[in-house]
Short mmCIF file of C-alpha atoms in Angstrom, two decimals:
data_model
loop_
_atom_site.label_atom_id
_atom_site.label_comp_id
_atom_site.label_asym_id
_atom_site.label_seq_id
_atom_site.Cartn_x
_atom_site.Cartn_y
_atom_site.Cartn_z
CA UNK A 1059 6.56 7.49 14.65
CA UNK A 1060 3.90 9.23 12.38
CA UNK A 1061 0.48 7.73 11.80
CA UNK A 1062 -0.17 6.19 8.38
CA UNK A 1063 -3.76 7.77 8.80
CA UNK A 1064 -3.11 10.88 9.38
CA UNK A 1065 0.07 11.20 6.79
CA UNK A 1066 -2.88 10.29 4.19
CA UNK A 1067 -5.34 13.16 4.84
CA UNK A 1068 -2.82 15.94 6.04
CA UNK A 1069 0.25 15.41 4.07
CA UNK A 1070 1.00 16.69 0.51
CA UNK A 1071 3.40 14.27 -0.58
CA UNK A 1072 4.28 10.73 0.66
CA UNK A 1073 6.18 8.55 -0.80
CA UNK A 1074 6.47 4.46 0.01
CA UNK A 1075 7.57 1.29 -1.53
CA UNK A 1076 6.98 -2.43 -1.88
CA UNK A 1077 9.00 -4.96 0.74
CA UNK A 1078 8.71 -8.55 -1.07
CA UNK A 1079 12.06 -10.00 0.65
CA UNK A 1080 11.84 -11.60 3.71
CA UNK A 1081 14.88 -9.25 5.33
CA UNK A 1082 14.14 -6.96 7.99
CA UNK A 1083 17.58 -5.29 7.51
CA UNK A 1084 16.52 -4.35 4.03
CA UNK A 1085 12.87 -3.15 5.46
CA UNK A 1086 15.19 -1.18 7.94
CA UNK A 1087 17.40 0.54 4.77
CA UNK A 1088 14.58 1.52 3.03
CA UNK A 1089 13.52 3.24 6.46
CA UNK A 1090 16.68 5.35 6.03
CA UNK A 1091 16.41 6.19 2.86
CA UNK A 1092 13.74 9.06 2.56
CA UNK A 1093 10.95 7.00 2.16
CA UNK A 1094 7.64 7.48 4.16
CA UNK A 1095 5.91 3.83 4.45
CA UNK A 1096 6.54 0.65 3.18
CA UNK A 1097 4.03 -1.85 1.96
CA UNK A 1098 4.87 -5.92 4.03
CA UNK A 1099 3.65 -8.29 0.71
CA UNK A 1100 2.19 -11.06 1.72
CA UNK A 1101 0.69 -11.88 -1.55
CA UNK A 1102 3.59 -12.03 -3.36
CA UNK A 1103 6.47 -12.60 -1.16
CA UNK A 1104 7.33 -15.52 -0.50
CA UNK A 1105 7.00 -15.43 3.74
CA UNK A 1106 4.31 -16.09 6.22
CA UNK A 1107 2.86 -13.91 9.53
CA UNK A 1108 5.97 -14.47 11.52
CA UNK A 1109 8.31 -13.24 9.27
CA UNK A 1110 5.58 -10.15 8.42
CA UNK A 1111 5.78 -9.64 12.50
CA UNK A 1112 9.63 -9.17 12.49
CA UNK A 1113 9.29 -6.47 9.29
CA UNK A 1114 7.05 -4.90 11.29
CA UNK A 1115 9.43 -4.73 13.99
CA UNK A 1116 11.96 -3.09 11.46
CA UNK A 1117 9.97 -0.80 10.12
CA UNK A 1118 9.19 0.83 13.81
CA UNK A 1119 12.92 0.66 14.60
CA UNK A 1120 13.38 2.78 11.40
CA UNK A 1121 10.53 4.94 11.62
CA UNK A 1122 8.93 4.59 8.67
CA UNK A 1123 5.25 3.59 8.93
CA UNK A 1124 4.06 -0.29 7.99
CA UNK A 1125 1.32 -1.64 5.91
CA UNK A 1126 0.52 -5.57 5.41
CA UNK A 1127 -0.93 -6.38 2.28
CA UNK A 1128 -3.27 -9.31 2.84
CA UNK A 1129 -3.15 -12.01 0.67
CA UNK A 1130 -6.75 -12.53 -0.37
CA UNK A 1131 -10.06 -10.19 1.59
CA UNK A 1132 -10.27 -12.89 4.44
CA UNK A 1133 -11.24 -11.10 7.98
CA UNK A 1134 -9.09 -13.17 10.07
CA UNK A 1135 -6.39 -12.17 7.72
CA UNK A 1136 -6.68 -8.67 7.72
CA UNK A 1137 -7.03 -8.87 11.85
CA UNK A 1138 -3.77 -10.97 12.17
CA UNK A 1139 -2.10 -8.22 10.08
CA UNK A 1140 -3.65 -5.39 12.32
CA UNK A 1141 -2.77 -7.51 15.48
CA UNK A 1142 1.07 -7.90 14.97
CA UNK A 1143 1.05 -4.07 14.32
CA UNK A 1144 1.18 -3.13 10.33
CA UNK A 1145 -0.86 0.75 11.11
CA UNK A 1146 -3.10 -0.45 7.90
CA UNK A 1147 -3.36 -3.11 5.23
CA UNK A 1148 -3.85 -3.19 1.68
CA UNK A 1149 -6.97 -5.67 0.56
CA UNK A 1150 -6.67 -6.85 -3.13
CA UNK A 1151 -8.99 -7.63 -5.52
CA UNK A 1152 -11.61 -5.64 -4.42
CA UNK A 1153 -14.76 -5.51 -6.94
CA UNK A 1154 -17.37 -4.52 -5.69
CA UNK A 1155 -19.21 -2.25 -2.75
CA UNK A 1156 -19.56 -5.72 -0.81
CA UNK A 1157 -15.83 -6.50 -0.84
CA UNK A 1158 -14.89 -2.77 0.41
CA UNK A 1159 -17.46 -3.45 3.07
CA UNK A 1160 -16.28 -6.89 4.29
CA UNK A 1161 -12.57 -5.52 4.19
CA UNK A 1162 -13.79 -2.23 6.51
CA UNK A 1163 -15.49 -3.93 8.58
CA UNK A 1164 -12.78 -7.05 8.99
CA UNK A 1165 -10.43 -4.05 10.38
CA UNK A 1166 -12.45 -2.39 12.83
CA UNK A 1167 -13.45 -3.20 16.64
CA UNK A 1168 -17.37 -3.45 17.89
CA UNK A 1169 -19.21 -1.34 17.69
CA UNK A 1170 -17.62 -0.24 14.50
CA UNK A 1171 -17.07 -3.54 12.93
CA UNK A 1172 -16.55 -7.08 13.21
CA UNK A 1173 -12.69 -7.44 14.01
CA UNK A 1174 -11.96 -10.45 16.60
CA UNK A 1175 -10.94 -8.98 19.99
CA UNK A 1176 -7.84 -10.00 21.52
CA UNK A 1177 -6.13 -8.23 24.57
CA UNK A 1178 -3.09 -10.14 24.55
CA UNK A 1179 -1.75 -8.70 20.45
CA UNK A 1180 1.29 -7.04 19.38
CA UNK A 1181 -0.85 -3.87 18.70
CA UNK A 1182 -1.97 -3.74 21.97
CA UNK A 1183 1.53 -4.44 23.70
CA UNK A 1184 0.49 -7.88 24.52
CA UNK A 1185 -2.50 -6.61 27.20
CA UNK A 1186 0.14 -4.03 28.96
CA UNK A 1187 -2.31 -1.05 27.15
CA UNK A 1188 -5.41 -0.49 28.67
CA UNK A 1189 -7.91 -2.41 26.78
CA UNK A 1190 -10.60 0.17 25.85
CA UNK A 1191 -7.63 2.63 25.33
CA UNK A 1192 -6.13 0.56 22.66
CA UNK A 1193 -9.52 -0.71 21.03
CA UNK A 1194 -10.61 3.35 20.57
CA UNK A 1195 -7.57 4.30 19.27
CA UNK A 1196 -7.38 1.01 16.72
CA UNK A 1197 -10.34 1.79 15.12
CA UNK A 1198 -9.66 5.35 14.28
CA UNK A 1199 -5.69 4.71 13.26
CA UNK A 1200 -5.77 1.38 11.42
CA UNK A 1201 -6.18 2.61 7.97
CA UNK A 1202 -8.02 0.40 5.56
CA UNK A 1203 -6.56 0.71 1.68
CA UNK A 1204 -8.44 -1.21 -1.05
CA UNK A 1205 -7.07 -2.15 -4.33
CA UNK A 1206 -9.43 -2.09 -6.84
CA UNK A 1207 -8.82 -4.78 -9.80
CA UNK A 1208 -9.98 -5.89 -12.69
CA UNK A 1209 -12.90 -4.73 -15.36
CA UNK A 1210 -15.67 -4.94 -12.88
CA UNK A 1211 -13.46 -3.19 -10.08
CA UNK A 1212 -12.72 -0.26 -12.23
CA UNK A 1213 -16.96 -0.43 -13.53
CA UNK A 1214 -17.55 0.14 -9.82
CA UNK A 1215 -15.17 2.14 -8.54
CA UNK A 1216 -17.53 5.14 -7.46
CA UNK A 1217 -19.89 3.04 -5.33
CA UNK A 1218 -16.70 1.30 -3.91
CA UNK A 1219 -14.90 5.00 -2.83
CA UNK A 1220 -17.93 5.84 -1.45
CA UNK A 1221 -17.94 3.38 0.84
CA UNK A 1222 -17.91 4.49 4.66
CA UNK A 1223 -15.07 4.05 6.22
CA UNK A 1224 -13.14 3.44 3.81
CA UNK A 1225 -9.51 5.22 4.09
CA UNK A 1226 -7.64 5.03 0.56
CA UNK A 1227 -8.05 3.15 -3.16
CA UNK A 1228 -5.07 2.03 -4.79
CA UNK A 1229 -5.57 1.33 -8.67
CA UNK A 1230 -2.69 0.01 -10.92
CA UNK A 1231 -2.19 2.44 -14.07
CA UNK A 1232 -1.01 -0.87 -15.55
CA UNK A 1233 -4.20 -2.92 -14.40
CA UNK A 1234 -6.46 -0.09 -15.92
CA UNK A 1235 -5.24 0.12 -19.01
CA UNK A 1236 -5.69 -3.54 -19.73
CA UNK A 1237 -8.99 -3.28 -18.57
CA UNK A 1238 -9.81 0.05 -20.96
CA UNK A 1239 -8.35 -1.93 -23.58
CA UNK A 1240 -5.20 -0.17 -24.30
CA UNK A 1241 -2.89 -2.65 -22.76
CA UNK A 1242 0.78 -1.01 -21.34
CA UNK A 1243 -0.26 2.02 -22.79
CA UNK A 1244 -0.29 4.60 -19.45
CA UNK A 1245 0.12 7.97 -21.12
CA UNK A 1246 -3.22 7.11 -23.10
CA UNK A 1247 -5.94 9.57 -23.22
CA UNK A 1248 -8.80 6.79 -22.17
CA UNK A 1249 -6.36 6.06 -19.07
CA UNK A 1250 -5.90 9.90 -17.77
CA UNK A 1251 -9.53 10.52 -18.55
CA UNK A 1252 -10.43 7.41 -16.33
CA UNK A 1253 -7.64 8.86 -13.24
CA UNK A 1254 -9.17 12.31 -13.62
CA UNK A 1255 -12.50 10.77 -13.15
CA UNK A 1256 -11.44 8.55 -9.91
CA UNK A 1257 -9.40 12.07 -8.45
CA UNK A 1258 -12.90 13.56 -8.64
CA UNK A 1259 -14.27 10.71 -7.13
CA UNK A 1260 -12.56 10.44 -4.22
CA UNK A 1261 -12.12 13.86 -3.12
CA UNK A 1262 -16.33 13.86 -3.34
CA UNK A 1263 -15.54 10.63 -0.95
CA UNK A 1264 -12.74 12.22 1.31
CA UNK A 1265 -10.78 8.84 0.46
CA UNK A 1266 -7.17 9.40 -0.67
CA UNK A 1267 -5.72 7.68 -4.00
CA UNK A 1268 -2.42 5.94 -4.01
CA UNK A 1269 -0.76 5.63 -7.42
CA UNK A 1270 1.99 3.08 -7.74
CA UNK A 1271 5.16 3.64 -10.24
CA UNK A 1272 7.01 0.60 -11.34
CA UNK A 1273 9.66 2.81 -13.57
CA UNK A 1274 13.25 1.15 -12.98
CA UNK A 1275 14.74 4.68 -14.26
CA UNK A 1276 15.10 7.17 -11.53
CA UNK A 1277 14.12 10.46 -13.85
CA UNK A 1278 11.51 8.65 -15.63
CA UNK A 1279 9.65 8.01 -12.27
CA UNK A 1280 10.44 11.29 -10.88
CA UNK A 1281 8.65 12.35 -14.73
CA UNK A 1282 5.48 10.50 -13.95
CA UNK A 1283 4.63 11.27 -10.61
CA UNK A 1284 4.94 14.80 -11.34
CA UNK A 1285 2.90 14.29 -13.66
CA UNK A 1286 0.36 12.66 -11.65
CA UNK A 1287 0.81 15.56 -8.80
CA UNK A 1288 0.31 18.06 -11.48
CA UNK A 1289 -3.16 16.02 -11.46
CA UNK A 1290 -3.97 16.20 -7.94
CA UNK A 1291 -2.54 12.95 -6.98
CA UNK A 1292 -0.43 13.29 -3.54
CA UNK A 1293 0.75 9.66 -2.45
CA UNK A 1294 2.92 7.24 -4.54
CA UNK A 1295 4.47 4.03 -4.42
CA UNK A 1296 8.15 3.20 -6.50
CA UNK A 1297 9.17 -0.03 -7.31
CA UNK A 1298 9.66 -2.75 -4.87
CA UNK A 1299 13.17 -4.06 -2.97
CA UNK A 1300 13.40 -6.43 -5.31
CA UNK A 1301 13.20 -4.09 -8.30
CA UNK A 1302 15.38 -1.76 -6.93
CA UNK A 1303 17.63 -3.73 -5.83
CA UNK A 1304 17.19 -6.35 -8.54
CA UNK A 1305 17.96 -3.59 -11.06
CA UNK A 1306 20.84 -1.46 -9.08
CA UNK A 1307 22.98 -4.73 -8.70
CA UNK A 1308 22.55 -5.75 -12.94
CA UNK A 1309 23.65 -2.24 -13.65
CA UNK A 1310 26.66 -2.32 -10.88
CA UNK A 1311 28.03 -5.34 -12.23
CA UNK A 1312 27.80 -4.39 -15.54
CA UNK A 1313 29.42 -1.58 -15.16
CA UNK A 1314 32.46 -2.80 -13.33
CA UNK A 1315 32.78 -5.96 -15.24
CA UNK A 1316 35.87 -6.01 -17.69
CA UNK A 1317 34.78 -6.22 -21.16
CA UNK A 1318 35.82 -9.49 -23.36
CA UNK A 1319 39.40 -9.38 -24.74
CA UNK A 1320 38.66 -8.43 -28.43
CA UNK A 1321 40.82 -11.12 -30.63
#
């Protein structure tokens, strides 16, 4: 299976998408269906570490590469999400050069950082990999993506990209323009100026920017992230199984459902 870290800094164009249902078979169809990683939401799905384990499971059976989103920046979660085998995890609410720090440093072995040591995790086939082996190779391949929130986050994001070690941002085009003041409006001249700025930023940084796309209409999102490639952005998030599927199902039914004798 690819690496998630490497994907980020060599590839041109990856695509991923949200899992929020607690079903690896539907983790294991979007694995099938041309997409490149998905994103295990613990925040906002509704299902703890064991069920995150067995999506992990599904996305490896499928091939297509796992991140955890943590709930909250808590070390021991982002370790637990590392140690059942997710190849990174997303850390929300990040604010500040402090968070990104804490978040980096939750995610990476001694000497590195300050990750709890376990032989006997998932990620390490249960103590079947040599030890050292595994530990080297964790700390270079578990990638660490921070999503920047808020008005302070986006005040501070170029002290927060340039933090070291850091391996991706993530920032909502939704969630900035609400904090420029231009609420739901993402084609707005104070938002692209802002995600020209960050592109800058992070290529200074060598971190890579992830751009989610919420767009329920397939041409519409094809539109946008063109739009953002066309802008230097290279990896993108679409809607979430829920969305998707939420959204096919609504326009299925519709569709095939008789329409009401007229009398």
């Amino acid at each position: 299976m690819k690496k998630l870290n490497t994907e980020l800094k060599t590839s041109h164009f990856t695509l991923g998408t949200w899992s929020q249902c607690a079903s690896p078979e539907i983790l294991e169809i979007i694995g099938y269906s041309n997409f490149d990683f998905t994103i295990i939401d613990t925040e906002h799905g509704y299902f703890g570490l064991e069920t995150a384990e067995n999506l992990v499971r599904a996305a490896e059976a499928a091939q297509i590469m796992p991140i955890v989103r943590v709930p909250v920046n808590e070390p021991h979660m982002i370790m637990k999400a590392l140690d059942i085998g997710a190849q990174g995890v997303i850390v929300p609410q990040i604010t500040s050069r402090e968070g990104a720090q804490k978040a980096i440093s939750a995610a990476r072995y001694y000497p590195d950082g300050t990750r709890g040591a376990c032989p006997c995790v998932r990620a390490g086939q249960h103590h079947v990999r040599e030890w050292d082996h595994f530990a080297r190779r964790s700390n270079i391949e578990s990638t660490v993506i921070l999503l920047i929130e808020g008005p302070e986050g986006m005040t501070n994001v170029r002290e927060i990209v340039s933090t070291e070690g850091l391996d991706a941002v993530m920032i909502g085009p939704f969630d900035l323009s609400v904090s420029l003041g231009v609420g739901g409006q993402l084609d707005h001249e104070k938002v692209t100026s802002f995600f020209l700025n960050v592109i800058g930023m992070c290529r200074d940084a060598g971190v890579e920017l992830i751009i989610p796309n919420f767009d329920l209409d397939q041409e519409k999102a094809r539109i946008a992230i063109e739009r953002w490639r066309a802008l230097g952005c290279k990896h993108f998030t679409v809607g979430t199984d829920k969305l998707l599927f939420a959204n096919y199902m609504k326009q299925f039914g519709g569709h095939v459902r008789p329409m009401p004798a007229q009398t």
